Amino acid sequence: MGLPVKAFETLEITFQGSDTALEETLRRTSLLQAAKDEGVVDPFEVFTIARAEYGQLIGTFYEAGFYAPQINVRIDGREAADISPLNPPGAIRRIDLVLVPGPAFVFGQTQIAPLARRTELSDDFTSGSPARSTVIRDATSDAIDAWRDRGHAKAQPDDQQITARHPPGELDVAVRIAPGPRLRFGQLRPDGQRRTRAERIVAIAGLPTGEVFSPRDMQRAAERLRRTGTFASVALREADEANPDDTLDINASVVEAPLRRIGASVEFDTEAGGKLGAFWLHRNLFGGAERFRVEGVVGGIGSRSGKLDYRLVTEFSRPATFTPDTTLNLGTRIETENESDFEAQRARIDIGLVHRFSDELTFGGGIGVLLERADFGPGLDQSRDFKLLLLPLDVTWDRRDSERAPTRGFYARGELMPFLGLSETDSGARAYADLRGYRGLGQDNRVVLAGRAQLGAVVGAEIDRTPRDLLFYSGGGGTVRGQPFRSLGVTSGGVDSGGQGLAALSAELRVRATENIGLVAFADAGYVSERAFSGDSDWHAGAGLGVRYNTVVGPLRLDVGYPVAGDTGRGFQLYLGIGQAF
């Protein structure tokens, strides 16, 4: 039996020019080079690839501005283009690829017309600039996009004349645009859904039917559908033809995600102990993209206090309530909390609306009820029942480039919650602000400077008549690493508790050591006061080092902190979690 002959043993690429960047690009885009690297051995397959090489490489030449190249693909001495596909070679041993770029062209006369008002084309598309085909394509695309932004959804190139003049090595370009009529949005027509009602898809997308067509409005409609989490895939496409009344229907092709999801979480620090959590999520509870989530958490496992904490949380959300950008949220929380200075059992119910003004700015408001029974004071000999009506308000401005691992931008969240005390409970208000900033340095942001500031205050209520859930502490992974969890509070009237004032600062230096491993150095400081920044107060600080390992769900975080100021420290503190500290 004879052994099969290899497709080709030798590939020789000869570039007859001085442009090393172009040579490298041609080698990188060569189909034959890719076939040899992949070990293609079938002679007919290699022959087919060799004939396709001409079109592949001439496109690369055009993209670089060379419009008179010479390309030779010789198979065992014969030009591939001259070999009949009906009589391909039975064996291929050597292929010679000879590339002669010829002269580099520049633009001569350039014209794209008509242009929409205030359309600005790239300066690269001007006489005397390198005549790259990509520049022509981009300039044409910019002209069409400008028309589409003004409602001309079917704008397209109507004619083009491209002439290469030898000499003087100039490329004349004339492109005519057909804007077409100015159209308005027609109907959104959902397709592909199995469990979600079509009318709810239309309501969530919020496509402005009857208004002038806008690509941005189409993009926002698709984003609204994706944000629900109900759909694994969303694609909005324009109908091929406009309607007689100059409206344009939009087809919404969706693929629904699995209905249910379960998950678990693990956290640990040396003071507060371990925390185990699990959740169950339904993505489409009533067929209108409603989400329902149940989460249970057990904390304080192995903590110094030796007592366990329990929490059960339910969350329900309904998108497109009142407006396409408004979500209705219902939530309940039942928990026990056992700390060194108090023990509490509480229940809270909230109903509220969250409105998204833009991709960066959201506002929320609602009403809630908080019931808490707390034992505190020396020997936990004081008991108090708190009953409050809450009016929580919040605003979030998020301009980070990434939620999980930001390298630039900022994040700001403000909360204001007036509360009305019932049954001899004081009334007042609680305010909280969380500000974060990020700055990337070096190539590909391998070094990131990150900073965080937190401010909080409770006004109007006496500290011993304020629910423990509304007071502030410092220490632990959320405020000051290196200090024990909630180790810094205040002493008021001989009673240890949280304070009504909080200020905390954190700074991190994040360095990406490898593709998946990052190193972190951090320093944190926290301040707690008896009243809103007055009365008895104290502060502490901590610093340390950390390691991050990138996973599909975010960086796996390991931090080791040590107290550097204050008298609340108890040696090294260890923190494990998923995601950056802030």
XYZ file of C-alpha atoms in Angstrom:
582
model
C 0.000 0.000 0.000
C 1.334 3.446 -0.918
C 1.521 6.203 1.696
C -0.569 9.347 0.997
C 1.369 12.291 -0.388
C 1.341 15.420 1.769
C -0.612 18.314 0.354
C 2.413 20.570 0.165
C 5.728 20.306 1.912
C 6.919 23.861 1.219
C 5.206 27.260 1.198
C 7.487 30.112 0.147
C 6.122 33.662 0.475
C 8.177 36.328 -1.309
C 7.289 39.979 -0.769
C 8.988 42.382 -3.179
C 8.652 45.655 -1.340
C 9.908 47.705 1.609
C 6.690 48.082 3.624
C 7.289 45.644 6.500
C 3.924 46.367 8.090
C 2.126 45.476 4.859
C 4.204 42.322 4.479
C 3.298 41.214 7.991
C -0.394 41.879 7.328
C -0.323 39.875 4.090
C 1.341 36.925 5.794
C -1.166 37.067 8.619
C -4.176 37.117 6.271
C -2.850 34.534 3.806
C -5.241 31.595 3.440
C -2.401 29.321 2.353
C -0.315 30.186 5.395
C -3.292 29.431 7.628
C -3.868 26.099 5.838
C -0.240 25.078 6.292
C -0.315 26.064 9.978
C -3.460 23.974 10.451
C -1.951 20.958 8.711
C -4.350 20.758 5.741
C -3.208 17.750 3.643
C -5.923 17.126 1.042
C -4.559 18.270 -2.398
C -7.958 19.356 -3.744
C -8.664 21.395 -0.621
C -5.271 23.101 -0.890
C -5.872 23.779 -4.601
C -9.228 25.391 -3.780
C -7.580 27.557 -1.101
C -4.820 28.582 -3.542
C -7.377 29.836 -6.093
C -9.166 31.808 -3.344
C -5.871 33.413 -2.268
C -6.022 36.004 -5.069
C -9.260 37.560 -3.835
C -8.156 37.380 -0.208
C -4.863 39.200 -0.743
C -6.057 41.766 -3.267
C -8.588 42.919 -0.670
C -5.733 43.302 1.810
C -3.754 45.355 -0.733
C -6.749 47.632 -1.332
C -7.206 48.154 2.412
C -3.596 49.383 2.552
C -3.992 51.705 -0.464
C -2.248 49.603 -3.157
C -4.375 49.294 -6.302
C -1.871 47.865 -8.804
C -0.494 44.784 -7.036
C 0.860 41.676 -8.691
C -0.059 38.348 -7.078
C 1.363 35.033 -8.254
C 0.324 31.721 -6.705
C 2.421 28.955 -8.274
C 1.665 25.296 -7.519
C 4.739 23.262 -8.357
C 5.680 25.929 -10.900
C 2.177 26.400 -12.439
C -0.007 29.451 -11.839
C -3.028 28.347 -9.799
C -5.394 30.558 -11.797
C -4.365 28.745 -15.011
C -5.121 25.255 -13.661
C -8.601 24.013 -14.584
C -10.830 23.153 -11.616
C -11.918 20.116 -13.682
C -8.366 18.770 -13.676
C -6.885 19.642 -10.261
C -3.433 18.384 -9.273
C -3.396 15.001 -7.546
C -0.435 15.987 -5.386
C 1.068 19.281 -4.287
C 4.610 19.545 -2.976
C 5.518 23.222 -3.218
C 3.655 26.521 -3.445
C 5.370 29.833 -4.194
C 3.470 32.996 -3.316
C 5.037 36.110 -4.891
C 3.616 39.493 -3.902
C 4.528 42.799 -5.598
C 2.601 45.744 -4.071
C 3.252 48.341 -6.762
C 2.839 52.060 -5.997
C 0.906 53.350 -3.007
C -2.119 55.413 -4.067
C -3.477 58.596 -2.529
C -6.927 60.089 -2.920
C -7.435 62.421 -5.849
C -10.977 63.754 -6.167
C -13.331 62.612 -3.394
C -17.060 63.130 -3.220
C -19.981 61.603 -1.345
C -23.344 63.242 -1.983
C -25.904 64.169 -0.997
C -25.005 64.547 2.678
C -27.403 65.162 5.511
C -27.054 68.482 7.324
C -24.071 68.780 9.658
C -22.530 65.507 8.445
C -18.784 65.476 9.045
C -16.677 62.940 7.188
C -13.263 61.801 8.368
C -10.247 63.940 7.476
C -8.719 60.745 6.050
C -11.196 60.980 3.167
C -9.538 64.003 1.541
C -7.316 64.606 -1.461
C -3.711 63.596 -0.801
C -4.455 61.122 2.018
C -3.596 57.407 1.642
C -6.340 55.837 -0.460
C -7.271 52.924 1.762
C -10.466 51.098 0.835
C -11.432 51.020 4.509
C -11.542 54.833 4.496
C -13.994 54.785 1.576
C -16.147 52.220 3.345
C -16.139 54.148 6.625
C -16.921 57.481 4.954
C -19.843 55.930 3.072
C -21.084 54.312 6.259
C -20.874 57.635 8.129
C -22.890 59.347 5.405
C -25.598 56.667 5.522
C -25.696 56.702 9.331
C -26.227 60.470 9.279
C -29.254 60.052 7.035
C -30.598 57.208 9.205
C -30.207 59.372 12.318
C -32.587 61.817 10.657
C -35.230 59.205 9.949
C -34.186 57.964 6.515
C -34.055 54.300 7.510
C -33.574 52.996 3.959
C -30.656 55.244 2.991
C -28.130 53.342 0.876
C -25.416 53.848 -1.756
C -27.063 54.350 -5.144
C -23.986 54.504 -7.369
C -20.224 54.646 -7.043
C -17.386 55.434 -9.412
C -13.856 54.551 -8.305
C -11.046 55.239 -10.758
C -7.363 54.425 -10.225
C -5.137 56.721 -12.332
C -1.636 55.452 -13.293
C 0.285 57.738 -13.022
C 0.110 59.796 -10.849
C -1.068 57.051 -8.455
C -4.306 58.726 -7.461
C -7.711 57.212 -6.700
C -10.800 59.223 -7.593
C -13.912 58.329 -5.625
C -17.489 59.458 -6.240
C -20.318 57.869 -4.239
C -23.948 58.815 -4.627
C -26.323 58.243 -1.701
C -30.042 57.574 -2.062
C -31.548 58.782 1.249
C -35.033 57.467 0.569
C -38.141 58.864 2.339
C -38.216 59.973 5.959
C -39.972 57.161 7.818
C -41.778 56.727 11.112
C -41.826 53.699 13.389
C -44.583 51.239 12.633
C -45.469 48.188 14.708
C -43.085 46.027 16.714
C -43.683 42.405 15.724
C -42.300 39.879 18.241
C -41.167 36.465 17.046
C -39.614 33.418 18.700
C -41.175 33.745 22.154
C -42.729 30.655 23.726
C -43.875 31.748 27.188
C -43.737 35.548 27.108
C -46.857 37.355 25.957
C -46.371 39.353 22.778
C -48.052 42.462 24.201
C -45.606 42.461 27.120
C -42.641 42.296 24.732
C -44.065 45.324 22.914
C -44.595 47.191 26.211
C -41.105 46.420 27.528
C -39.378 47.395 24.273
C -41.179 50.732 24.311
C -40.636 51.377 20.611
C -42.104 54.860 19.926
C -44.686 53.883 17.293
C -45.624 56.819 15.097
C -42.482 58.830 15.829
C -39.649 59.479 13.363
C -37.357 56.483 12.902
C -34.182 56.553 15.007
C -31.461 53.874 15.250
C -30.875 54.965 18.850
C -34.510 54.257 19.758
C -34.167 50.794 18.227
C -31.032 50.150 20.253
C -32.707 51.291 23.479
C -35.694 49.026 22.796
C -33.383 46.030 22.404
C -31.510 46.955 25.594
C -34.750 47.127 27.568
C -35.611 43.588 26.501
C -32.131 42.300 27.356
C -32.145 43.926 30.805
C -35.127 41.853 31.891
C -32.963 38.726 31.894
C -35.874 36.804 30.391
C -34.256 36.534 26.966
C -30.975 34.863 26.072
C -30.933 36.647 22.708
C -32.637 39.757 21.315
C -32.352 41.042 17.738
C -34.372 43.927 16.278
C -34.484 44.149 12.478
C -36.194 46.578 10.136
C -38.782 45.276 7.698
C -37.539 45.012 4.125
C -40.123 47.449 2.816
C -41.825 50.490 4.320
C -45.602 50.595 4.608
C -47.660 52.794 2.240
C -48.106 55.379 5.021
C -44.311 55.774 5.364
C -44.113 53.728 8.552
C -41.578 50.963 9.018
C -42.365 47.860 11.033
C -39.660 46.355 13.270
C -39.259 42.612 13.767
C -38.150 41.536 17.241
C -36.582 38.065 17.214
C -36.105 36.739 20.743
C -34.833 33.536 22.293
C -36.007 32.931 25.838
C -33.540 32.014 28.583
C -34.230 29.018 30.861
C -37.095 29.794 33.207
C -35.324 28.992 36.459
C -31.892 29.476 37.912
C -30.278 28.481 41.188
C -27.034 29.688 42.705
C -24.925 29.806 45.821
C -22.382 32.129 47.441
C -19.643 31.814 50.033
C -17.956 34.574 52.046
C -15.551 34.445 54.961
C -13.678 36.766 57.247
C -11.827 35.888 60.417
C -14.000 37.990 62.720
C -17.546 37.651 61.396
C -16.991 34.061 60.305
C -18.391 32.372 57.240
C -21.551 33.162 55.334
C -23.399 30.708 53.115
C -26.120 31.789 50.747
C -28.336 30.197 48.128
C -31.016 31.549 45.813
C -33.745 30.398 43.437
C -34.796 32.620 40.557
C -37.759 32.500 38.193
C -37.253 34.697 35.116
C -40.805 34.848 33.769
C -43.268 34.263 36.575
C -46.533 35.350 34.917
C -45.493 35.434 31.267
C -44.675 39.150 31.314
C -40.902 38.940 32.037
C -41.511 39.241 35.793
C -38.625 38.075 37.980
C -39.073 36.399 41.349
C -36.101 35.580 43.544
C -35.868 33.854 46.924
C -32.571 33.957 48.809
C -31.565 32.415 52.103
C -28.400 33.274 54.021
C -26.801 31.793 57.125
C -24.035 33.938 58.613
C -21.785 33.970 61.632
C -20.493 30.432 61.011
C -17.446 30.135 63.239
C -17.677 33.767 64.336
C -16.199 35.017 67.605
C -19.676 35.665 68.982
C -20.574 32.035 68.441
C -24.117 32.876 67.296
C -25.670 32.362 63.893
C -27.577 34.926 61.839
C -30.383 34.014 59.465
C -31.902 35.909 56.581
C -34.704 35.176 54.132
C -35.222 37.636 51.281
C -37.801 37.657 48.491
C -37.740 40.013 45.523
C -40.295 40.510 42.763
C -39.813 42.872 39.826
C -42.034 43.767 36.895
C -40.471 45.724 34.024
C -42.361 48.313 31.979
C -44.709 49.438 34.726
C -46.271 52.807 33.765
C -43.399 53.490 31.313
C -40.972 51.234 29.394
C -38.112 52.457 31.609
C -39.879 52.019 34.965
C -39.686 48.806 36.995
C -41.968 47.882 39.877
C -40.173 46.180 42.791
C -41.668 44.325 45.749
C -39.399 42.994 48.482
C -39.512 41.344 51.868
C -36.735 40.650 54.353
C -36.932 38.584 57.540
C -33.759 38.176 59.574
C -32.076 37.745 62.892
C -28.881 39.566 63.773
C -26.647 38.737 66.728
C -23.790 41.140 67.386
C -21.623 41.838 70.411
C -23.702 44.896 71.426
C -27.213 43.870 70.375
C -29.488 41.094 69.228
C -32.360 41.850 66.878
C -35.177 40.232 64.983
C -36.679 42.260 62.172
C -39.018 42.180 59.233
C -39.204 44.679 56.395
C -41.545 45.076 53.431
C -40.918 47.481 50.557
C -42.728 48.477 47.399
C -41.139 50.908 44.989
C -40.430 52.050 41.462
C -37.057 52.391 39.725
C -36.881 54.628 36.669
C -33.939 54.513 34.291
C -33.378 57.945 32.778
C -30.406 56.701 30.737
C -27.865 53.892 30.665
C -25.989 55.733 33.424
C -28.638 57.412 35.591
C -31.416 55.723 37.585
C -33.780 56.960 40.292
C -35.808 54.933 42.766
C -38.502 55.704 45.281
C -41.073 53.825 47.317
C -42.629 53.089 50.660
C -41.831 50.474 53.255
C -42.507 49.192 56.743
C -39.820 48.134 59.224
C -40.536 46.146 62.363
C -37.612 45.444 64.708
C -37.252 44.068 68.215
C -33.819 44.750 69.660
C -32.087 43.857 72.913
C -29.073 46.037 73.729
C -27.192 47.688 76.561
C -25.051 46.041 79.279
C -26.009 42.390 79.407
C -28.606 43.083 76.675
C -30.965 44.160 79.474
C -32.736 46.850 77.437
C -35.442 45.901 74.956
C -37.258 48.068 72.484
C -39.801 47.482 69.747
C -39.446 49.707 66.677
C -42.208 50.312 64.165
C -41.470 52.641 61.282
C -43.018 53.768 58.038
C -40.188 54.294 55.511
C -39.960 56.507 52.423
C -36.743 55.350 50.716
C -35.348 57.403 47.809
C -32.154 56.720 45.895
C -30.272 57.883 42.816
C -27.391 56.103 41.047
C -24.986 57.571 38.499
C -22.742 54.852 37.083
C -20.080 55.743 34.512
C -17.727 52.808 35.080
C -16.407 50.942 32.057
C -17.137 47.638 33.822
C -19.288 46.706 36.782
C -17.207 43.681 37.821
C -13.670 44.993 37.271
C -13.686 48.729 36.433
C -10.544 50.437 35.161
C -11.865 53.958 34.591
C -14.872 56.132 35.319
C -16.837 56.709 38.499
C -19.844 55.463 40.454
C -22.056 57.576 42.721
C -25.060 56.474 44.752
C -27.078 58.590 47.125
C -29.835 57.431 49.476
C -32.297 59.442 51.533
C -34.877 57.700 53.706
C -37.234 59.756 55.847
C -38.951 57.553 58.424
C -42.052 58.060 60.499
C -42.039 56.433 63.908
C -45.165 54.594 65.078
C -46.093 53.510 68.614
C -43.681 55.810 70.470
C -40.833 55.328 67.960
C -38.908 58.473 66.975
C -39.156 59.943 63.493
C -36.237 61.225 61.434
C -34.245 60.585 58.303
C -31.247 58.527 57.233
C -28.886 59.648 54.462
C -26.047 57.707 52.856
C -23.654 58.389 49.963
C -21.211 56.024 48.227
C -18.685 57.574 45.811
C -16.126 55.547 43.822
C -13.542 56.529 41.207
C -11.147 54.604 38.957
C -8.118 55.581 36.881
C -6.237 53.172 34.624
C -2.524 53.634 33.963
C -0.040 52.058 31.579
C -0.614 49.856 28.576
C -4.067 48.242 28.561
C -4.714 49.688 32.050
C -2.480 47.133 33.717
C -2.351 49.415 36.778
C -5.559 50.853 38.240
C -5.931 53.404 41.028
C -9.268 53.016 42.809
C -10.774 55.144 45.550
C -13.974 55.120 47.591
C -15.647 57.509 50.027
C -18.714 56.730 52.169
C -20.747 59.200 54.201
C -23.798 58.504 56.353
C -25.981 60.341 58.847
C -29.148 59.783 60.878
C -30.979 62.897 62.054
C -34.132 63.588 64.043
C -34.189 60.490 66.300
C -32.377 59.829 69.557
C -29.714 57.161 69.192
C -31.336 54.779 71.682
C -34.655 55.218 69.870
C -33.202 54.474 66.424
C -33.520 50.929 65.026
C -30.224 49.053 65.075
C -30.704 48.439 61.341
C -30.310 52.164 60.613
C -27.152 52.837 62.679
C -23.622 52.892 61.269
C -20.579 50.791 62.174
C -17.083 50.608 60.742
C -14.819 47.618 60.246
C -14.818 44.649 57.915
C -14.857 44.088 54.187
C -17.385 46.843 53.431
C -15.594 49.668 55.241
C -12.183 49.077 56.879
C -10.340 45.858 56.120
C -7.844 44.802 58.758
C -10.297 45.787 61.484
C -12.868 43.296 62.835
C -16.365 43.393 61.393
C -18.442 46.208 62.947
C -15.787 46.692 65.596
C -16.068 50.496 65.695
C -19.219 52.035 67.115
C -19.892 54.506 69.921
C -20.804 54.492 73.604
C -23.780 56.650 74.513
C -25.084 56.740 78.082
C -23.081 53.634 78.926
C -24.616 51.702 76.033
C -22.476 50.411 73.152
C -24.110 50.755 69.743
C -23.647 51.927 66.208
C -23.442 55.639 65.520
C -25.557 58.148 63.678
C -22.608 59.455 61.692
C -20.188 57.608 59.374
C -17.242 58.575 57.195
C -15.021 55.995 55.477
C -12.221 56.215 52.913
C -10.622 53.414 50.912
C -7.793 53.380 48.370
C -6.486 50.518 46.238
C -3.586 49.985 43.861
C -4.528 47.174 41.477
C -1.891 45.584 39.254
C -2.614 42.921 36.627
C 0.326 40.534 36.976
C -0.846 38.002 34.369
C -3.912 37.546 32.194
C -5.868 36.020 35.092
C -4.009 37.063 38.250
C -4.016 40.509 39.835
C -2.307 41.931 42.913
C -3.778 44.606 45.177
C -2.453 46.879 47.909
C -5.087 48.706 49.951
C -5.545 51.163 52.811
C -8.877 51.926 54.545
C -9.978 54.296 57.305
C -13.312 54.732 59.083
C -14.932 57.216 61.480
C -18.137 56.784 63.519
C -19.835 59.446 65.651
C -22.619 59.336 68.243
C -24.737 61.902 66.451
C -24.499 63.097 62.849
C -20.791 64.058 63.063
C -20.900 65.272 66.653
C -20.793 63.801 70.151
C -18.700 60.773 71.104
C -16.619 59.575 68.136
C -13.598 57.490 67.188
C -11.744 56.311 64.117
C -9.555 53.421 63.004
C -7.631 52.266 59.929
C -6.303 49.154 58.271
C -4.105 48.166 55.341
C -3.056 45.035 53.559
C -2.513 43.060 50.379
C -4.784 41.008 48.165
C -4.876 38.652 45.210
C -7.477 38.514 42.432
C -8.103 35.574 40.107
C -10.385 36.170 37.139
C -13.315 33.789 36.672
C -16.364 33.840 34.407
C -18.460 35.310 37.242
C -15.929 37.951 38.262
C -12.618 38.174 40.125
C -12.163 35.748 42.999
C -10.964 37.970 45.867
C -8.556 37.150 48.698
C -7.545 40.034 50.988
C -5.382 39.989 54.104
C -5.619 43.122 56.244
C -3.937 44.353 59.405
C -4.930 47.188 61.782
C -2.696 50.259 61.537
C -4.616 52.756 63.725
C -7.237 52.599 66.468
C -7.690 50.182 69.360
C -10.258 47.849 67.767
C -7.769 45.602 65.929
C -7.176 41.960 66.721
C -4.383 40.923 64.352
C -4.673 39.827 60.758
C -8.075 39.641 59.081
C -8.827 37.390 56.101
C -11.506 38.120 53.483
C -12.751 35.861 50.685
C -15.349 36.780 48.105
C -16.221 37.244 44.440
C -15.802 40.613 42.750
C -13.634 43.588 43.596
C -13.946 45.051 47.097
C -15.574 48.119 45.453
